[in-house]
PDB file of C-alpha atoms in Angstrom:
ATOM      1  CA  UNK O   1     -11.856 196.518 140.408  1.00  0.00           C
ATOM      2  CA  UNK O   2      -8.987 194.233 140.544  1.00  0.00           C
ATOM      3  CA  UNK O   3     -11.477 190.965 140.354  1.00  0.00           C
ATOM      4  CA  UNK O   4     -13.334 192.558 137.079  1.00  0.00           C
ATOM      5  CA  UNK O   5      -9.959 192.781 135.467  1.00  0.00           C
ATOM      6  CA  UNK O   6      -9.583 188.908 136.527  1.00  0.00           C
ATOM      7  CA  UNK O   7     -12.509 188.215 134.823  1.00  0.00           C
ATOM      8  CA  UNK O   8     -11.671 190.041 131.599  1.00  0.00           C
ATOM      9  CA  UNK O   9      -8.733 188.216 131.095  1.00  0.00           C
ATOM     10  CA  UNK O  10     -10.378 184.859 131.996  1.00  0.00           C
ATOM     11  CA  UNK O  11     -12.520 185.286 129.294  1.00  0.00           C
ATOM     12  CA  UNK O  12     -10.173 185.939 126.882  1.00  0.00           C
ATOM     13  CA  UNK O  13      -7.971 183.579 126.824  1.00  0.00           C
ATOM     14  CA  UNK O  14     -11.767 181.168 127.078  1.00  0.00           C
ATOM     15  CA  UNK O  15     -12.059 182.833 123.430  1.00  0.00           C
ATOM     16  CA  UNK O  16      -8.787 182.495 122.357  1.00  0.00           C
ATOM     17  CA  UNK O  17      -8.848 178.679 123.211  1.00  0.00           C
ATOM     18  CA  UNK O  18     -12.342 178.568 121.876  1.00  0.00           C
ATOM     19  CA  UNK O  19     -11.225 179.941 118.462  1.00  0.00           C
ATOM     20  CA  UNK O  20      -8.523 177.923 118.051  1.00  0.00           C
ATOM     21  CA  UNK O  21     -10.046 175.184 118.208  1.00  0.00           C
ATOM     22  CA  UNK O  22     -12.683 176.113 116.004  1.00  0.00           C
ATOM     23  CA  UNK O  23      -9.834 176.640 113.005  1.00  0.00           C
ATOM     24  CA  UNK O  24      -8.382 173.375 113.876  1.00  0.00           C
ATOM     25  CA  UNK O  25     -11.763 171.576 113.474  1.00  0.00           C
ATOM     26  CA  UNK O  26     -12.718 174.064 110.285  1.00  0.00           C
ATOM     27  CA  UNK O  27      -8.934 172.818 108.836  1.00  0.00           C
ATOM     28  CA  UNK O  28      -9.267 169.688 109.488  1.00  0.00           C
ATOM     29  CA  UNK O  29     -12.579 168.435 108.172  1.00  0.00           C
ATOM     30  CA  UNK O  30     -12.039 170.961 105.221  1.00  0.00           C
ATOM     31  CA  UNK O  31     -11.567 169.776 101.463  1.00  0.00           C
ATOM     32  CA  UNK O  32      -7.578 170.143 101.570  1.00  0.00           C
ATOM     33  CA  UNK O  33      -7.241 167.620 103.994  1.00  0.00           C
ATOM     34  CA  UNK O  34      -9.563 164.776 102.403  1.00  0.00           C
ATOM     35  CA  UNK O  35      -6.695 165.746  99.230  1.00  0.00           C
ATOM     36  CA  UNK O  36      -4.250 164.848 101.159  1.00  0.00           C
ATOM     37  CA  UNK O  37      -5.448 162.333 102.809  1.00  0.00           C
ATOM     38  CA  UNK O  38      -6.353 160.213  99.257  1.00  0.00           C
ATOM     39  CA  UNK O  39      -9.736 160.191  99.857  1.00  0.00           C
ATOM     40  CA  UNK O  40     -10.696 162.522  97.086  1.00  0.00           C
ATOM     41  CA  UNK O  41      -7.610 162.039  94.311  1.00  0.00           C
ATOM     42  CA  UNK O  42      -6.619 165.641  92.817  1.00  0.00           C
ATOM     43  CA  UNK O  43      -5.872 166.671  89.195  1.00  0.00           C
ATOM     44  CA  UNK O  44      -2.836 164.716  89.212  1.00  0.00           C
ATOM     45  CA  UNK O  45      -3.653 161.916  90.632  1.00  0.00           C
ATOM     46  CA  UNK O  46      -5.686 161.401  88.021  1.00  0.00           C
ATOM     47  CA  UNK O  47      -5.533 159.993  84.220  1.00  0.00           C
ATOM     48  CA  UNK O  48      -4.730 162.478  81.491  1.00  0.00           C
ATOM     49  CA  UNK O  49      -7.900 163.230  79.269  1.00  0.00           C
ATOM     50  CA  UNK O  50      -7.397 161.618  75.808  1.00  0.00           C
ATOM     51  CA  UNK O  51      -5.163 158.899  77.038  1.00  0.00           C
ATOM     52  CA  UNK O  52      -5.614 156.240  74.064  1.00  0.00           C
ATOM     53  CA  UNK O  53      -4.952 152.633  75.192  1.00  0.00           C
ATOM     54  CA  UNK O  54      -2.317 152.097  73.406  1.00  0.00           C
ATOM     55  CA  UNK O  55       0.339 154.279  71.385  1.00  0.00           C
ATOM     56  CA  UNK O  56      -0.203 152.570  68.085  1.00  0.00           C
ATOM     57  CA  UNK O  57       0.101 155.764  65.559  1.00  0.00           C
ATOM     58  CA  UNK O  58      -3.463 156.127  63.791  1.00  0.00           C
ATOM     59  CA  UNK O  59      -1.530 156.152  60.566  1.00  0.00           C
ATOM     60  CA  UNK O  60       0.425 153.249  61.172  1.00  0.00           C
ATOM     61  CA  UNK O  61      -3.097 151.195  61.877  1.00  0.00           C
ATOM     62  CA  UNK O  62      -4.454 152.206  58.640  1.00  0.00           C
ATOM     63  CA  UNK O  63      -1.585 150.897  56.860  1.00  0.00           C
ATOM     64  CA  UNK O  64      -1.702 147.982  57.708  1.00  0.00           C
ATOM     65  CA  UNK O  65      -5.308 147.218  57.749  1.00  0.00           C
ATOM     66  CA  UNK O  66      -5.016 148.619  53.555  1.00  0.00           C
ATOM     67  CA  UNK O  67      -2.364 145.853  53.618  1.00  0.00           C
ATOM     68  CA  UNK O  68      -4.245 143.104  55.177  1.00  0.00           C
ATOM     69  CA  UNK O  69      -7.354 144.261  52.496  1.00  0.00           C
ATOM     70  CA  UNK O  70      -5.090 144.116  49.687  1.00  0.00           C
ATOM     71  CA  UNK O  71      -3.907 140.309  50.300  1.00  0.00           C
ATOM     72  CA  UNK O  72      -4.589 137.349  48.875  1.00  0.00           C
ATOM     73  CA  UNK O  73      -7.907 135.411  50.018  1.00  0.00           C
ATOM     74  CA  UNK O  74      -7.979 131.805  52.019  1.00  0.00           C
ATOM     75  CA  UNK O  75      -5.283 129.418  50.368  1.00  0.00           C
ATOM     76  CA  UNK O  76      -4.460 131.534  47.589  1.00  0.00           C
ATOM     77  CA  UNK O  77      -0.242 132.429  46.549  1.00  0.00           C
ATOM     78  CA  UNK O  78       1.089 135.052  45.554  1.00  0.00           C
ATOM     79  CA  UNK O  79       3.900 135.356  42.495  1.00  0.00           C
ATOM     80  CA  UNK O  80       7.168 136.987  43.366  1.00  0.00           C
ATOM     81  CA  UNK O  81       6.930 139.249  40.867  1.00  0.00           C
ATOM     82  CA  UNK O  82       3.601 140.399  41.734  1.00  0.00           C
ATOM     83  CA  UNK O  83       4.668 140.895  44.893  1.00  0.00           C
ATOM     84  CA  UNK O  84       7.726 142.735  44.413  1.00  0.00           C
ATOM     85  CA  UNK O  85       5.939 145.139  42.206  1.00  0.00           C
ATOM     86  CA  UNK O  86       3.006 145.572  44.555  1.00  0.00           C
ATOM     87  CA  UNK O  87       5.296 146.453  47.515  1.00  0.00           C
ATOM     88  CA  UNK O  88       7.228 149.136  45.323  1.00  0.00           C
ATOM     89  CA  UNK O  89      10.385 147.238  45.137  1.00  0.00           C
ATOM     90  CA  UNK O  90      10.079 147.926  41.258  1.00  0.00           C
ATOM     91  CA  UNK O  91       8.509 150.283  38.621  1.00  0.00           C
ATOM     92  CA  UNK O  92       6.297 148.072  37.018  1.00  0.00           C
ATOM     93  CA  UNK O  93       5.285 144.545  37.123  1.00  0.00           C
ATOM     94  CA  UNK O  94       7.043 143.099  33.538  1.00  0.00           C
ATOM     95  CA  UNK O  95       9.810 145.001  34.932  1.00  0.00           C
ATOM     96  CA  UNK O  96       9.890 142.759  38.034  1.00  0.00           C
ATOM     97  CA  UNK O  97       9.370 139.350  35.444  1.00  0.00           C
ATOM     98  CA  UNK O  98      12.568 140.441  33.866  1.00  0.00           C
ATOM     99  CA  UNK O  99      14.395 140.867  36.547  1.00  0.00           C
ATOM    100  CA  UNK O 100      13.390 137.727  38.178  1.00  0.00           C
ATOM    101  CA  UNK O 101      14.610 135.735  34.728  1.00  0.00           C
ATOM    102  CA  UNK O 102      18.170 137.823  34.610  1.00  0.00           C
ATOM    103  CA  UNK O 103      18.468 136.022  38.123  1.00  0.00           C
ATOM    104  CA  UNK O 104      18.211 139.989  39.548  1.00  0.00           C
ATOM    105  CA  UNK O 105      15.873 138.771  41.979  1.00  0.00           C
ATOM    106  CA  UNK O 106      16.518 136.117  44.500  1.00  0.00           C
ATOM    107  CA  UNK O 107      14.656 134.345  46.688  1.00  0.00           C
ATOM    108  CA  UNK O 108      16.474 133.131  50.402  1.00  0.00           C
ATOM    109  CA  UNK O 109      19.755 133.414  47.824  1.00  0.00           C
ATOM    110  CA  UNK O 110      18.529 131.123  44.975  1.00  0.00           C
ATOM    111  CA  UNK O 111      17.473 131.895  41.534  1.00  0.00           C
ATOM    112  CA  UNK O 112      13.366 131.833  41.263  1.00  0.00           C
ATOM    113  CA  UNK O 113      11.207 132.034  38.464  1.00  0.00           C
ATOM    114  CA  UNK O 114       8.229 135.072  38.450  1.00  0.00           C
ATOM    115  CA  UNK O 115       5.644 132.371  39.135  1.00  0.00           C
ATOM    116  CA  UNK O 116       8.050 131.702  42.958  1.00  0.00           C
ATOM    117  CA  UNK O 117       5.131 131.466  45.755  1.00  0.00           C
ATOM    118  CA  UNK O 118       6.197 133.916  48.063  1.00  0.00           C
ATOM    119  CA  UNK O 119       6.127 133.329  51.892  1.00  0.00           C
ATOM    120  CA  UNK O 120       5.835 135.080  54.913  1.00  0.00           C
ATOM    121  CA  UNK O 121       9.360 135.370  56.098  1.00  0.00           C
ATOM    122  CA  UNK O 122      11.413 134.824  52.956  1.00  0.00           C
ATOM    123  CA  UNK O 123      14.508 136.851  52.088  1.00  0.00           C
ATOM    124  CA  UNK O 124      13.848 138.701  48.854  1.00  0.00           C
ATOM    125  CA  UNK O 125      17.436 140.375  47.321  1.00  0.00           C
ATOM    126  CA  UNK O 126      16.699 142.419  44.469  1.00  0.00           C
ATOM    127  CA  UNK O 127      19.549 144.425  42.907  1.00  0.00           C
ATOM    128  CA  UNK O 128      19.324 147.524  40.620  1.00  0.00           C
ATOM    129  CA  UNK O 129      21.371 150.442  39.387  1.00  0.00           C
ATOM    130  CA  UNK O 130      24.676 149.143  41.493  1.00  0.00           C
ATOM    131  CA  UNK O 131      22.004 148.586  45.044  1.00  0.00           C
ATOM    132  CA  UNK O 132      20.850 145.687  46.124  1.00  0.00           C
ATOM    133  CA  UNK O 133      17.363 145.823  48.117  1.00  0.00           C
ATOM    134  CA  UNK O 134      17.034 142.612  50.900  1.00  0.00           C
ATOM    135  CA  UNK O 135      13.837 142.560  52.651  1.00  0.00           C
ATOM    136  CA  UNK O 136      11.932 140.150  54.272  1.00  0.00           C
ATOM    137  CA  UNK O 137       8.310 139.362  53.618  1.00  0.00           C
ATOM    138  CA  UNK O 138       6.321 140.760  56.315  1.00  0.00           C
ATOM    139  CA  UNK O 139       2.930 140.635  54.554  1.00  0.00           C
ATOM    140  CA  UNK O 140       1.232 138.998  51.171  1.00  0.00           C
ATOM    141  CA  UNK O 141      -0.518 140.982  48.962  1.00  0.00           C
ATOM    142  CA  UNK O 142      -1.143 141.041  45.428  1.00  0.00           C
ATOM    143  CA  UNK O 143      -1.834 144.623  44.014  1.00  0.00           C
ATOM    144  CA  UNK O 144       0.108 147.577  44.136  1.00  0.00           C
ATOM    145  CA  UNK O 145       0.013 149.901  46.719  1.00  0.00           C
ATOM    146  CA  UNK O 146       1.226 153.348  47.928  1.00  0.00           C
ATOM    147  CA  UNK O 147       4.441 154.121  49.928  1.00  0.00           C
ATOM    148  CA  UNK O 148       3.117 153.777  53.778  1.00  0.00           C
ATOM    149  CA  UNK O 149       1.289 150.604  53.199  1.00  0.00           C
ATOM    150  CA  UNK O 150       3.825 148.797  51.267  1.00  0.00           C
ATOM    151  CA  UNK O 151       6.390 149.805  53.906  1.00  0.00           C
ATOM    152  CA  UNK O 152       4.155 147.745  56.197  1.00  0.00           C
ATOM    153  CA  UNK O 153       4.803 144.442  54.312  1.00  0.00           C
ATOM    154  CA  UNK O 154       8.705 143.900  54.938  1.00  0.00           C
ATOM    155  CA  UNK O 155      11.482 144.087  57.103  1.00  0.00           C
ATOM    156  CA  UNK O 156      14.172 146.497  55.339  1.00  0.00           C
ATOM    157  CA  UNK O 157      17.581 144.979  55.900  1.00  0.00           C
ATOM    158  CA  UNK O 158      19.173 146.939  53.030  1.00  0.00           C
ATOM    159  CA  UNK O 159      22.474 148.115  53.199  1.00  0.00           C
ATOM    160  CA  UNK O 160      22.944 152.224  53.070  1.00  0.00           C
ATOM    161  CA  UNK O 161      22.503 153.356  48.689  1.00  0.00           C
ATOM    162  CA  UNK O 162      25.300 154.336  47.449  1.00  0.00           C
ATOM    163  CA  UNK O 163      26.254 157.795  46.875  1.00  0.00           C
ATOM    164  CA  UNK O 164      25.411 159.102  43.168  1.00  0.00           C
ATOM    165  CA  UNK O 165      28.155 159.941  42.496  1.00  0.00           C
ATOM    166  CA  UNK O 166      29.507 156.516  42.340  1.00  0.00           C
ATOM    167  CA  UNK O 167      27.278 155.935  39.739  1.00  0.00           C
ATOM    168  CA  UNK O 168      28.398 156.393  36.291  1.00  0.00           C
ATOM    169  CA  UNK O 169      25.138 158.337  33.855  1.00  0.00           C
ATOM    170  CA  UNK O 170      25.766 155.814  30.971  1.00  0.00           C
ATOM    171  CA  UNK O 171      23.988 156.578  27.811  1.00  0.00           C
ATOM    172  CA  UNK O 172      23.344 160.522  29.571  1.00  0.00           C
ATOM    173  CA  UNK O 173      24.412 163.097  26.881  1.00  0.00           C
ATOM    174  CA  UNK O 174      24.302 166.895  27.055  1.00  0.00           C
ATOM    175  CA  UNK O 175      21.671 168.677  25.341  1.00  0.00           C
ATOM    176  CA  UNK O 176      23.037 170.118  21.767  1.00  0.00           C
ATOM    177  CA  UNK O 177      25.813 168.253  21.318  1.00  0.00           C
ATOM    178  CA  UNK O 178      24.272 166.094  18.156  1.00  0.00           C
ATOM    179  CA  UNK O 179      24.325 162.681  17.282  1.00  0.00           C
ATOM    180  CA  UNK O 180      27.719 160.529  19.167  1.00  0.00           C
ATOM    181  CA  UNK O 181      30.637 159.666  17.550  1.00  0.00           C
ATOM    182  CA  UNK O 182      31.873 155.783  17.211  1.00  0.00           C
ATOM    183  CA  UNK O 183      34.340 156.949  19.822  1.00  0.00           C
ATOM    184  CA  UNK O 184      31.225 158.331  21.945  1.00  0.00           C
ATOM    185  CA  UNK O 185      29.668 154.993  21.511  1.00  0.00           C
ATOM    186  CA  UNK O 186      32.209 152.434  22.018  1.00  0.00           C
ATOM    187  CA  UNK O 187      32.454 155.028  25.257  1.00  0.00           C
ATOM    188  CA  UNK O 188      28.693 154.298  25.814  1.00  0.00           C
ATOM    189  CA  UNK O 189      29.314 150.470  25.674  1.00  0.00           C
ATOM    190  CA  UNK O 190      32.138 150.363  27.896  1.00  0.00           C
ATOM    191  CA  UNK O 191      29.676 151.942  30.817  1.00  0.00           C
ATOM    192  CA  UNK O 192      27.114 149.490  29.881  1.00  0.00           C
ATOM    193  CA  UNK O 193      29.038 146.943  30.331  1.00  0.00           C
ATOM    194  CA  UNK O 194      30.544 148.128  33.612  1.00  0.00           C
ATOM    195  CA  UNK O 195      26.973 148.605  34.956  1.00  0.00           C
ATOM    196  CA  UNK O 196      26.299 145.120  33.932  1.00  0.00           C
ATOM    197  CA  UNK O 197      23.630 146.792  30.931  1.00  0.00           C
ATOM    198  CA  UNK O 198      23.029 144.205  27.565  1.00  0.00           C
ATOM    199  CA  UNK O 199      24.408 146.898  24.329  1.00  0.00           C
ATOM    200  CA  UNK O 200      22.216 148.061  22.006  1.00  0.00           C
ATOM    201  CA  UNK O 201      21.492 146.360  18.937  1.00  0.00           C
ATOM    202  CA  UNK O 202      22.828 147.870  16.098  1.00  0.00           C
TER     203      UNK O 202
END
C-alpha cells in the first residue's frame, strides 16, 4: 500500500515538472516574446499613418507656387510700382506711381522713380496715413494678387500701426450738419497739413 502511494506521488510531481515546462516553452516561442524581443516591431514601434515628409502647410505651398506663376519670365524686370501694387502694399497701381513721385516710396532709403527695377532683397519703405510699411523683396511678380500669396513675396519688418486713435479723421464730418464754415475749413486745412495732405483747390 505504502509503495502505491510512492508511486502516486512520483508521478505527480513527473506532471507537474512536465507541465511546467510545457508553459515555459508555449511562453517563450509565443508572439509576445518575438515583441519584445524586436523581431516583429509593435504598433509603436512603428511610423504613424499619414506621416507627410515634410511639415510644409499645404496652403503655404500653394502660395507660393501662385507666386512663382505670377512672376516675371527669363530676364524680364519688374517696376516698383507694379510691384508694390501687386503685393498689396497699395490700393491701386496709379496710386503706387504717385506715391513713388511724392518720394513716399523708397527704395534701400533713396528716392526711385515708378519705372525702379526691383530686386530680390531690396528694402522697400512705403509710408501712408502716419505708418510706414518696410519690407523686403522676397519674390518678383508683376500682377496683383490675393492676401496669402502676396504675403509670400516679402519679409515684413514693419514697425507695430499705430493706434487709431492717434490718427486725426481730417476732412470726416458728421452726417447733417450742412455745408462747413470758413472756420470749419481753415480747421480742415490745419489737419491736412499736419497729416502731410496737399489743400484743396479752391
Amino acid at each position: 500500500m505504502a509503495a502505491e502511494h510512492r508511486d502516486h506521488d512520483r508521478t505527480d510531481r513527473t506532471n507537474k515538472a512536465d507541465g511546467s515546462a510545457g508553459s515555459g516553452r508555449s511562453g517563450a516561442g509565443g508572439p509576445h516574446t518575438e515583441d519584445v524581443a524586436g523581431q516583429k516591431p509593435g504598433p509603436t514601434d512603428a511610423e504613424p499613418k499619414g506621416a507627410a515628409p515634410d511639415d510644409t502647410d499645404p496652403k503655404i505651398a500653394a502660395a507660393v507656387a501662385a507666386a512663382e506663376a505670377a512672376g516675371p519670365q527669363s530676364g524680364e524686370t519688374v517696376r516698383l510700382d507694379s510691384w508694390v501694387w501687386s503685393v498689396r502694399l497699395v490700393k491701386t497701381r496709379s496710386m503706387a506711381a504717385t506715391a513713388c513721385r511724392g518720394g513716399h516710396i523708397r527704395v534701400n532709403g533713396e528716392r526711385v522713380k515708378p519705372a525702379y527695377s526691383v530686386k530680390v532683397g531690396d528694402e522697400v519703405r512705403v509710408r501712408q496715413e502716419g505708418w510706414e510699411r518696410v519690407v523686403f523683396v522676397k519674390r518678383l511678380i508683376r500682377k496683383r494678387v490675393g492676401a496669402p500669396v502676396a504675403a509670400q513675396c516679402y519679409i515684413d519688418n514693419s514697425p507695430p500701426p499705430p493706434p487709431r486713435e492717434a490718427i486725426a479723421p481730417a476732412g470726416i464730418r458728421d452726417r447733417g450738419t450742412g455745408r462747413p464754415t470758413k472756420r470749419d475749413r481753415r480747421e480742415l486745412e490745419r489737419l491736412r497739413g499736419l497729416l502731410g495732405d496737399p489743400p484743396e483747390d479752391h
